[in-house]
mmCIF file of C-alpha atoms in Angstrom:
data_model
loop_
_atom_site.group_PDB
_atom_site.id
_atom_site.type_symbol
_atom_site.label_atom_id
_atom_site.label_comp_id
_atom_site.label_asym_id
_atom_site.label_seq_id
_atom_site.Cartn_x
_atom_site.Cartn_y
_atom_site.Cartn_z
ATOM 1 C CA MET A 1 41.117 181.505 185.339
ATOM 2 C CA HIS A 2 38.249 180.626 187.436
ATOM 3 C CA PRO A 3 38.734 178.742 190.907
ATOM 4 C CA PHE A 4 36.114 176.008 189.352
ATOM 5 C CA ILE A 5 37.255 175.025 186.281
ATOM 6 C CA ILE A 6 40.782 174.506 187.292
ATOM 7 C CA VAL A 7 38.932 171.963 189.967
ATOM 8 C CA ILE A 8 37.127 170.373 187.112
ATOM 9 C CA SER A 9 40.280 169.928 184.997
ATOM 10 C CA LEU A 10 42.160 168.338 187.965
ATOM 11 C CA CYS A 11 39.408 166.354 188.451
ATOM 12 C CA THR A 12 39.520 164.967 184.964
ATOM 13 C CA ILE A 13 43.121 164.007 184.522
ATOM 14 C CA PHE A 14 42.954 161.983 187.923
ATOM 15 C CA LEU A 15 40.519 159.831 186.518
ATOM 16 C CA LEU A 16 42.082 159.184 183.207
ATOM 17 C CA PHE A 17 45.332 158.623 184.881
ATOM 18 C CA VAL A 18 43.046 155.686 186.981
ATOM 19 C CA SER A 19 41.563 154.257 184.105
ATOM 20 C CA ALA A 20 44.920 154.167 181.910
ATOM 21 C CA THR A 21 46.404 152.481 185.382
ATOM 22 C CA ASN A 22 43.460 149.797 185.728
ATOM 23 C CA VAL A 23 43.764 148.400 182.058
ATOM 24 C CA SER A 24 47.857 148.267 181.833
ATOM 25 C CA ALA A 25 47.362 146.109 185.668
ATOM 26 C CA GLN A 26 45.075 143.242 183.441
ATOM 27 C CA PRO A 27 46.768 140.159 182.504
ATOM 28 C CA GLN A 28 47.140 140.048 178.601
ATOM 29 C CA PRO A 29 46.128 136.874 176.815
ATOM 30 C CA GLN A 30 48.967 135.097 175.510
ATOM 31 C CA PRO A 31 49.070 133.712 171.839
ATOM 32 C CA GLN A 32 48.534 130.460 171.277
ATOM 33 C CA LEU A 33 51.397 128.373 169.785
ATOM 34 C CA GLN A 34 50.646 126.206 166.872
ATOM 35 C CA PRO A 35 52.753 123.219 166.483
ATOM 36 C CA SER A 36 55.746 123.449 163.848
ATOM 37 C CA THR A 37 55.153 121.192 160.657
ATOM 38 C CA PRO A 38 57.796 120.640 157.721
ATOM 39 C CA SER A 39 58.621 122.200 154.503
ATOM 40 C CA ILE A 40 57.266 120.354 151.961
ATOM 41 C CA THR A 41 58.180 121.370 148.594
ATOM 42 C CA SER A 42 56.807 120.010 145.386
ATOM 43 C CA PRO A 43 59.443 118.982 142.510
ATOM 44 C CA SER A 44 58.938 120.844 139.273
ATOM 45 C CA PRO A 45 57.699 119.081 136.731
ATOM 46 C CA PRO A 46 60.493 117.690 134.527
ATOM 47 C CA ASN A 47 61.655 119.749 131.462
ATOM 48 C CA LYS A 48 60.752 117.502 128.408
ATOM 49 C CA ASN A 49 62.873 119.556 126.540
ATOM 50 C CA LEU A 50 66.171 118.025 128.914
ATOM 51 C CA HIS A 51 64.543 114.482 127.869
ATOM 52 C CA ALA A 52 63.859 115.102 124.115
ATOM 53 C CA HIS A 53 66.037 111.960 122.149
ATOM 54 C CA VAL A 54 68.769 112.638 120.689
ATOM 55 C CA GLY A 55 70.315 110.044 119.332
ATOM 56 C CA GLY A 56 71.811 110.216 115.718
ATOM 57 C CA HIS A 57 69.673 108.686 112.721
ATOM 58 C CA HIS A 58 71.440 106.104 110.447
ATOM 59 C CA GLY A 59 71.186 107.741 106.653
ATOM 60 C CA PRO A 60 71.029 105.692 103.768
ATOM 61 C CA ASN A 61 74.460 105.547 103.233
ATOM 62 C CA ALA A 62 75.482 104.872 106.692
ATOM 63 C CA GLY A 63 77.239 101.647 106.980
ATOM 64 C CA HIS A 64 77.610 101.849 103.289
ATOM 65 C CA HIS A 65 81.265 99.882 102.890
ATOM 66 C CA ARG A 66 81.575 101.572 98.950
ATOM 67 C CA ARG A 67 84.062 98.274 97.987
ATOM 68 C CA ARG A 68 85.108 99.774 94.982
ATOM 69 C CA ARG A 69 87.535 96.910 94.051
ATOM 70 C CA GLY A 70 90.640 97.822 92.656
ATOM 71 C CA GLY A 71 93.097 95.857 90.745
ATOM 72 C CA HIS A 72 96.160 95.256 89.434
ATOM 73 C CA ARG A 73 96.726 93.499 86.334
ATOM 74 C CA HIS A 74 97.410 90.346 86.996
ATOM 75 C CA ARG A 75 97.763 88.309 83.805
ATOM 76 C CA GLY A 76 96.726 85.278 85.740
ATOM 77 C CA GLY A 77 93.957 84.485 83.378
ATOM 78 C CA HIS A 78 90.770 85.972 84.130
ATOM 79 C CA HIS A 79 87.639 83.473 83.979
ATOM 80 C CA ARG A 80 84.836 84.546 81.905
ATOM 81 C CA ARG A 81 82.363 83.477 84.494
ATOM 82 C CA GLY A 82 82.610 86.332 86.963
ATOM 83 C CA GLY A 83 80.060 88.033 87.906
ATOM 84 C CA HIS A 84 80.264 91.462 89.218
ATOM 85 C CA HIS A 85 79.641 92.996 92.274
ATOM 86 C CA ARG A 86 76.788 95.021 91.769
ATOM 87 C CA MET A 87 76.631 98.286 93.307
ATOM 88 C CA PRO A 88 73.616 100.502 92.545
ATOM 89 C CA THR A 89 75.943 104.048 93.487
ATOM 90 C CA THR A 90 78.206 103.223 90.764
ATOM 91 C CA ARG A 91 76.365 101.207 88.051
ATOM 92 C CA GLY A 92 76.311 102.901 84.561
ATOM 93 C CA GLN A 93 79.159 105.460 85.639
ATOM 94 C CA THR A 94 81.469 106.011 82.395
ATOM 95 C CA GLN A 95 84.065 107.930 84.280
ATOM 96 C CA ASN A 96 87.724 107.089 83.799
ATOM 97 C CA PRO A 97 89.330 105.410 86.948
ATOM 98 C CA PRO A 98 91.919 106.799 88.980
ATOM 99 C CA LEU A 99 95.474 105.826 88.033
ATOM 100 C CA PRO A 100 96.661 102.811 89.573
ATOM 101 C CA PRO A 101 99.687 103.646 91.893
ATOM 102 C CA THR A 102 103.080 101.986 90.966
ATOM 103 C CA ASN A 103 103.919 98.492 92.644
ATOM 104 C CA GLN A 104 107.113 99.828 94.343
ATOM 105 C CA ASN A 105 107.952 95.911 95.212
ATOM 106 C CA GLN A 106 108.089 94.765 91.643
ATOM 107 C CA ASN A 107 111.134 93.207 89.994
ATOM 108 C CA LEU A 108 111.113 95.390 86.592
ATOM 109 C CA ASN A 109 113.337 92.821 85.135
ATOM 110 C CA GLN A 110 110.528 90.349 85.211
ATOM 111 C CA THR A 111 106.871 90.494 83.370
ATOM 112 C CA THR A 112 103.549 89.199 84.647
ATOM 113 C CA HIS A 113 101.441 86.895 82.738
ATOM 114 C CA ASP A 114 97.782 87.827 82.302
ATOM 115 C CA ALA A 115 96.392 84.689 81.841
ATOM 116 C CA PRO A 116 92.797 84.776 79.020
ATOM 117 C CA PRO A 117 89.405 85.501 80.383
ATOM 118 C CA CYS A 118 87.718 82.988 82.392
ATOM 119 C CA LEU A 119 84.352 81.737 81.734
ATOM 120 C CA GLY A 120 81.411 80.441 83.712
ATOM 121 C CA ASN A 121 79.715 76.847 83.089
ATOM 122 C CA GLU A 122 75.758 77.689 82.937
ATOM 123 C CA ASN A 123 75.822 74.091 83.715
ATOM 124 C CA ASN A 124 77.386 73.785 86.691
ATOM 125 C CA ALA A 125 74.987 75.886 89.281
ATOM 126 C CA ASN A 126 76.375 77.296 92.494
ATOM 127 C CA PRO A 127 80.023 76.026 91.989
ATOM 128 C CA GLY A 128 81.719 77.961 94.725
ATOM 129 C CA LYS A 129 79.616 76.230 97.333
ATOM 130 C CA VAL A 130 82.419 74.266 97.657
ATOM 131 C CA PHE A 131 84.238 77.001 99.840
ATOM 132 C CA GLY A 132 81.088 76.383 102.416
ATOM 133 C CA TYR A 133 80.882 80.428 102.818
ATOM 134 C CA VAL A 134 78.149 81.200 105.209
ATOM 135 C CA PRO A 135 77.020 85.036 104.935
ATOM 136 C CA ARG A 136 77.672 86.188 108.104
ATOM 137 C CA SER A 137 74.560 87.189 110.515
ATOM 138 C CA ASP A 138 76.126 90.297 112.168
ATOM 139 C CA ILE A 139 76.728 91.966 108.585
ATOM 140 C CA SER A 140 74.052 93.688 106.795
ATOM 141 C CA ASP A 141 75.505 96.128 104.584
ATOM 142 C CA LYS A 142 75.639 94.006 100.783
ATOM 143 C CA ASN A 143 79.137 95.429 99.928
ATOM 144 C CA THR A 144 80.731 93.821 103.228
ATOM 145 C CA LEU A 145 79.267 90.918 102.742
ATOM 146 C CA LEU A 146 80.660 90.302 99.208
ATOM 147 C CA MET A 147 84.333 91.867 100.569
ATOM 148 C CA ASP A 148 83.995 89.198 103.280
ATOM 149 C CA GLU A 149 82.891 86.185 100.896
ATOM 150 C CA PHE A 150 86.130 87.816 98.463
ATOM 151 C CA LEU A 151 87.979 86.986 101.336
ATOM 152 C CA HIS A 152 86.865 83.790 102.300
ATOM 153 C CA ALA A 153 87.513 82.323 99.241
ATOM 154 C CA HIS A 154 90.495 83.368 98.549
ATOM 155 C CA ASN A 155 92.239 82.661 102.111
ATOM 156 C CA TRP A 156 90.579 79.101 101.958
ATOM 157 C CA VAL A 157 92.597 78.364 99.029
ATOM 158 C CA ARG A 158 95.625 79.603 100.773
ATOM 159 C CA ARG A 159 95.315 77.924 103.736
ATOM 160 C CA LYS A 160 95.270 74.698 101.422
ATOM 161 C CA TYR A 161 98.412 75.384 100.664
ATOM 162 C CA ASN A 162 99.767 76.549 103.796
ATOM 163 C CA LEU A 163 100.166 80.280 102.921
ATOM 164 C CA PRO A 164 99.501 83.241 104.635
ATOM 165 C CA PRO A 165 96.372 84.887 104.305
ATOM 166 C CA LEU A 166 95.417 87.718 101.975
ATOM 167 C CA THR A 167 93.999 91.310 103.542
ATOM 168 C CA TRP A 168 91.456 93.227 101.962
ATOM 169 C CA ASP A 169 92.685 96.332 100.534
ATOM 170 C CA ALA A 170 90.127 99.123 99.990
ATOM 171 C CA LYS A 171 92.482 101.021 97.453
ATOM 172 C CA LEU A 172 92.705 97.882 95.316
ATOM 173 C CA ALA A 173 88.793 97.529 95.096
ATOM 174 C CA SER A 174 88.291 100.973 93.935
ATOM 175 C CA PHE A 175 90.189 100.704 91.140
ATOM 176 C CA SER A 176 88.857 97.273 90.430
ATOM 177 C CA SER A 177 85.292 98.644 90.706
ATOM 178 C CA SER A 178 86.312 101.954 88.332
ATOM 179 C CA TYR A 179 88.169 99.364 85.866
ATOM 180 C CA LEU A 180 84.484 97.383 85.221
ATOM 181 C CA MET A 181 82.967 100.756 84.922
ATOM 182 C CA LEU A 182 84.932 101.242 81.586
ATOM 183 C CA ARG A 183 83.427 97.868 80.488
ATOM 184 C CA TYR A 184 80.046 98.764 82.037
ATOM 185 C CA ASN A 185 78.919 98.816 77.841
ATOM 186 C CA ASP A 186 80.899 96.428 75.749
ATOM 187 C CA CYS A 187 81.183 94.035 78.701
ATOM 188 C CA LYS A 188 84.185 92.839 77.193
ATOM 189 C CA MET A 189 87.232 90.940 78.910
ATOM 190 C CA ILE A 190 90.056 93.287 78.426
ATOM 191 C CA HIS A 191 92.732 93.364 81.030
ATOM 192 C CA SER A 192 93.915 96.776 82.574
ATOM 193 C CA SER A 193 97.161 98.263 82.423
ATOM 194 C CA SER A 194 97.818 98.662 85.906
ATOM 195 C CA ASP A 195 100.849 97.060 87.844
ATOM 196 C CA TYR A 196 98.901 94.746 89.975
ATOM 197 C CA GLY A 197 98.040 91.264 89.613
ATOM 198 C CA GLU A 198 94.573 90.637 87.918
ATOM 199 C CA ASN A 199 91.989 87.681 87.672
ATOM 200 C CA LEU A 200 89.134 88.702 85.295
ATOM 201 C CA PHE A 201 85.832 86.585 85.023
ATOM 202 C CA TRP A 202 82.914 86.881 83.021
ATOM 203 C CA GLY A 203 79.918 84.803 83.615
ATOM 204 C CA LYS A 204 76.316 85.160 81.533
ATOM 205 C CA LYS A 205 73.361 85.804 83.242
ATOM 206 C CA LEU A 206 73.589 87.805 87.114
ATOM 207 C CA HIS A 207 73.798 84.990 89.282
ATOM 208 C CA TRP A 208 77.222 84.581 89.899
ATOM 209 C CA THR A 209 79.327 85.384 93.431
ATOM 210 C CA PRO A 210 82.487 86.316 94.431
ATOM 211 C CA SER A 211 82.720 82.205 95.278
ATOM 212 C CA ASP A 212 82.230 81.453 91.848
ATOM 213 C CA ALA A 213 84.452 82.904 90.345
ATOM 214 C CA ILE A 214 87.361 81.970 92.607
ATOM 215 C CA TYR A 215 86.559 78.126 92.251
ATOM 216 C CA TYR A 216 86.849 78.626 88.311
ATOM 217 C CA TRP A 217 90.447 80.218 89.468
ATOM 218 C CA TYR A 218 91.175 77.785 91.525
ATOM 219 C CA ASN A 219 90.072 74.745 89.479
ATOM 220 C CA GLU A 220 93.049 75.426 87.501
ATOM 221 C CA ASN A 221 95.048 73.532 89.967
ATOM 222 C CA ASN A 222 93.936 70.684 88.248
ATOM 223 C CA TRP A 223 96.056 71.463 85.211
ATOM 224 C CA TYR A 224 99.090 72.687 86.782
ATOM 225 C CA ASP A 225 102.182 70.860 87.767
ATOM 226 C CA LEU A 226 103.932 72.322 90.862
ATOM 227 C CA ASN A 227 106.665 70.063 90.272
ATOM 228 C CA THR A 228 107.799 71.305 86.758
ATOM 229 C CA LEU A 229 105.989 74.671 87.139
ATOM 230 C CA LYS A 230 104.059 74.206 83.539
ATOM 231 C CA CYS A 231 100.929 74.240 82.427
ATOM 232 C CA LEU A 232 99.157 71.432 80.483
ATOM 233 C CA PRO A 233 99.144 72.342 76.717
ATOM 234 C CA ASN A 234 96.068 74.581 75.463
ATOM 235 C CA LYS A 235 95.024 74.878 79.677
ATOM 236 C CA ILE A 236 94.870 78.136 81.469
ATOM 237 C CA CYS A 237 96.800 78.584 85.138
ATOM 238 C CA GLY A 238 97.397 81.534 85.196
ATOM 239 C CA HIS A 239 94.381 82.723 87.700
ATOM 240 C CA PHE A 240 95.137 79.533 89.768
ATOM 241 C CA THR A 241 98.849 80.710 90.143
ATOM 242 C CA GLN A 242 98.454 84.037 91.314
ATOM 243 C CA LEU A 243 95.699 82.791 93.637
ATOM 244 C CA VAL A 244 98.429 80.947 95.771
ATOM 245 C CA TRP A 245 101.462 83.536 94.758
ATOM 246 C CA LYS A 246 102.886 83.698 98.293
ATOM 247 C CA ASP A 247 104.371 87.499 98.059
ATOM 248 C CA SER A 248 100.587 88.974 97.248
ATOM 249 C CA VAL A 249 99.526 89.777 100.496
ATOM 250 C CA ARG A 250 96.608 92.346 99.421
ATOM 251 C CA VAL A 251 93.635 92.038 97.288
ATOM 252 C CA GLY A 252 90.680 93.713 96.098
ATOM 253 C CA CYS A 253 87.943 92.844 94.493
ATOM 254 C CA ALA A 254 84.877 94.130 92.314
ATOM 255 C CA LEU A 255 81.718 92.774 90.699
ATOM 256 C CA GLN A 256 79.728 94.596 87.389
ATOM 257 C CA HIS A 257 76.922 93.665 85.619
ATOM 258 C CA CYS A 258 77.033 94.384 81.971
ATOM 259 C CA ASN A 259 74.766 97.702 80.563
ATOM 260 C CA ASP A 260 72.831 94.952 78.519
ATOM 261 C CA ARG A 261 72.308 92.311 81.141
ATOM 262 C CA SER A 262 71.879 89.870 78.794
ATOM 263 C CA LEU A 263 75.881 89.901 78.429
ATOM 264 C CA GLY A 264 76.234 88.799 82.018
ATOM 265 C CA MET A 265 78.553 90.245 84.763
ATOM 266 C CA LEU A 266 82.095 90.716 85.280
ATOM 267 C CA ILE A 267 84.171 90.016 88.437
ATOM 268 C CA ALA A 268 87.916 91.528 88.492
ATOM 269 C CA CYS A 269 89.899 90.809 91.536
ATOM 270 C CA GLU A 270 93.660 92.757 92.031
ATOM 271 C CA TYR A 271 96.628 91.720 94.120
ATOM 272 C CA ASP A 272 99.514 93.427 95.442
ATOM 273 C CA PRO A 273 102.588 92.246 95.159
ATOM 274 C CA PRO A 274 101.514 91.091 91.886
ATOM 275 C CA GLY A 275 102.422 87.235 90.844
ATOM 276 C CA ASN A 276 102.879 85.475 88.020
ATOM 277 C CA TYR A 277 106.370 85.795 87.129
ATOM 278 C CA PRO A 278 107.598 83.454 84.603
ATOM 279 C CA ASN A 279 109.341 79.425 85.629
ATOM 280 C CA GLU A 280 109.199 80.736 89.358
ATOM 281 C CA ASN A 281 107.471 78.859 92.012
ATOM 282 C CA PRO A 282 103.914 80.645 93.318
ATOM 283 C CA LEU A 283 104.147 78.364 96.609
ATOM 284 C CA VAL A 284 107.750 80.120 97.399
ATOM 285 C CA GLN A 285 108.854 83.845 98.679
ATOM 286 C CA HIS A 286 110.439 85.652 96.338
ATOM 287 C CA ASN A 287 111.536 88.886 97.912
#
C-alpha cells in the first residue's frame, strides 16, 4: 500500500477517537422527576339488573282463605233466618260434598236430635249486634272476617256459661260449604246426614250475618230450663243446646245465598264432637 494513504487513514482514526472522547466527557442532562399522584379509579356504573325489583306479587287468590264450612248434623235445629257465606268461588256449584268423616268420639248408644230450621224475623233488624262484633282492621279477606265473626259470636255465648271456647275447623267449614251448595237450587232447610252436630238457619233476603244466625240460636235459651233440661212446649231449643254443649270443641260454618235470590240465604254450622243427646245437661262434660 502507498505510504501516503496509510498516514491519512491513521489520522482519520485518531480524529474519530478524540471526537468520541469529548462527547462522552460532557455531562448528560438528568431527567426531571414528576411528583407522584394517587391512583383514582372511577367506580363502575351500577349494574341495573342487580337492582331489579324481585318482590313477589300477590295474585287474586293470595291470602284468600276459602272457608268452606264443614258441618256435622247437629239436629239442634236450624234457624231459618240464616244467611250464607257468599263465596264467589263456589257459588252455583252443584257437585256432591265430600263424605263427612266418622266422629270417633260419638257414643253409638245415643242419638243426636236436630232442631227444625230457624227462621229470621225481618222485623228485627241486625239482631246480632248484641254480640258487639267489630270487624278487625288487620283483616281484609272476607272469608277470614266471616270466620272471625262466627267464632266471636259462638264464644260470646259460651263465655256467658263459663264454657271453653270453640276453635275453627277447616274440615267442618268445608263440609258446611259443600252441603249448602247442594241446597243452592232448592234452598230447602234439610239437615245433612253427617255425624256432626248441625245448626241451620234460613232468612229471606240477603242481609243476614253470622251474628244474626247465632243470635236466633242463642235466643232459644229463653225457652230452655237448665234445671229440668226441658224445652217449653211447642218451642225449639236444640240450636241453643248445641251452642253451649260443653263437649263440642270445634266448629266450621258457611253462608250461601239461594240460586233464586228472592228465596234468601242459608247458614250452616257444624260441631265436633256433636251435642244434643237426650236428657243430658249441655253444660257438663260427658266424656
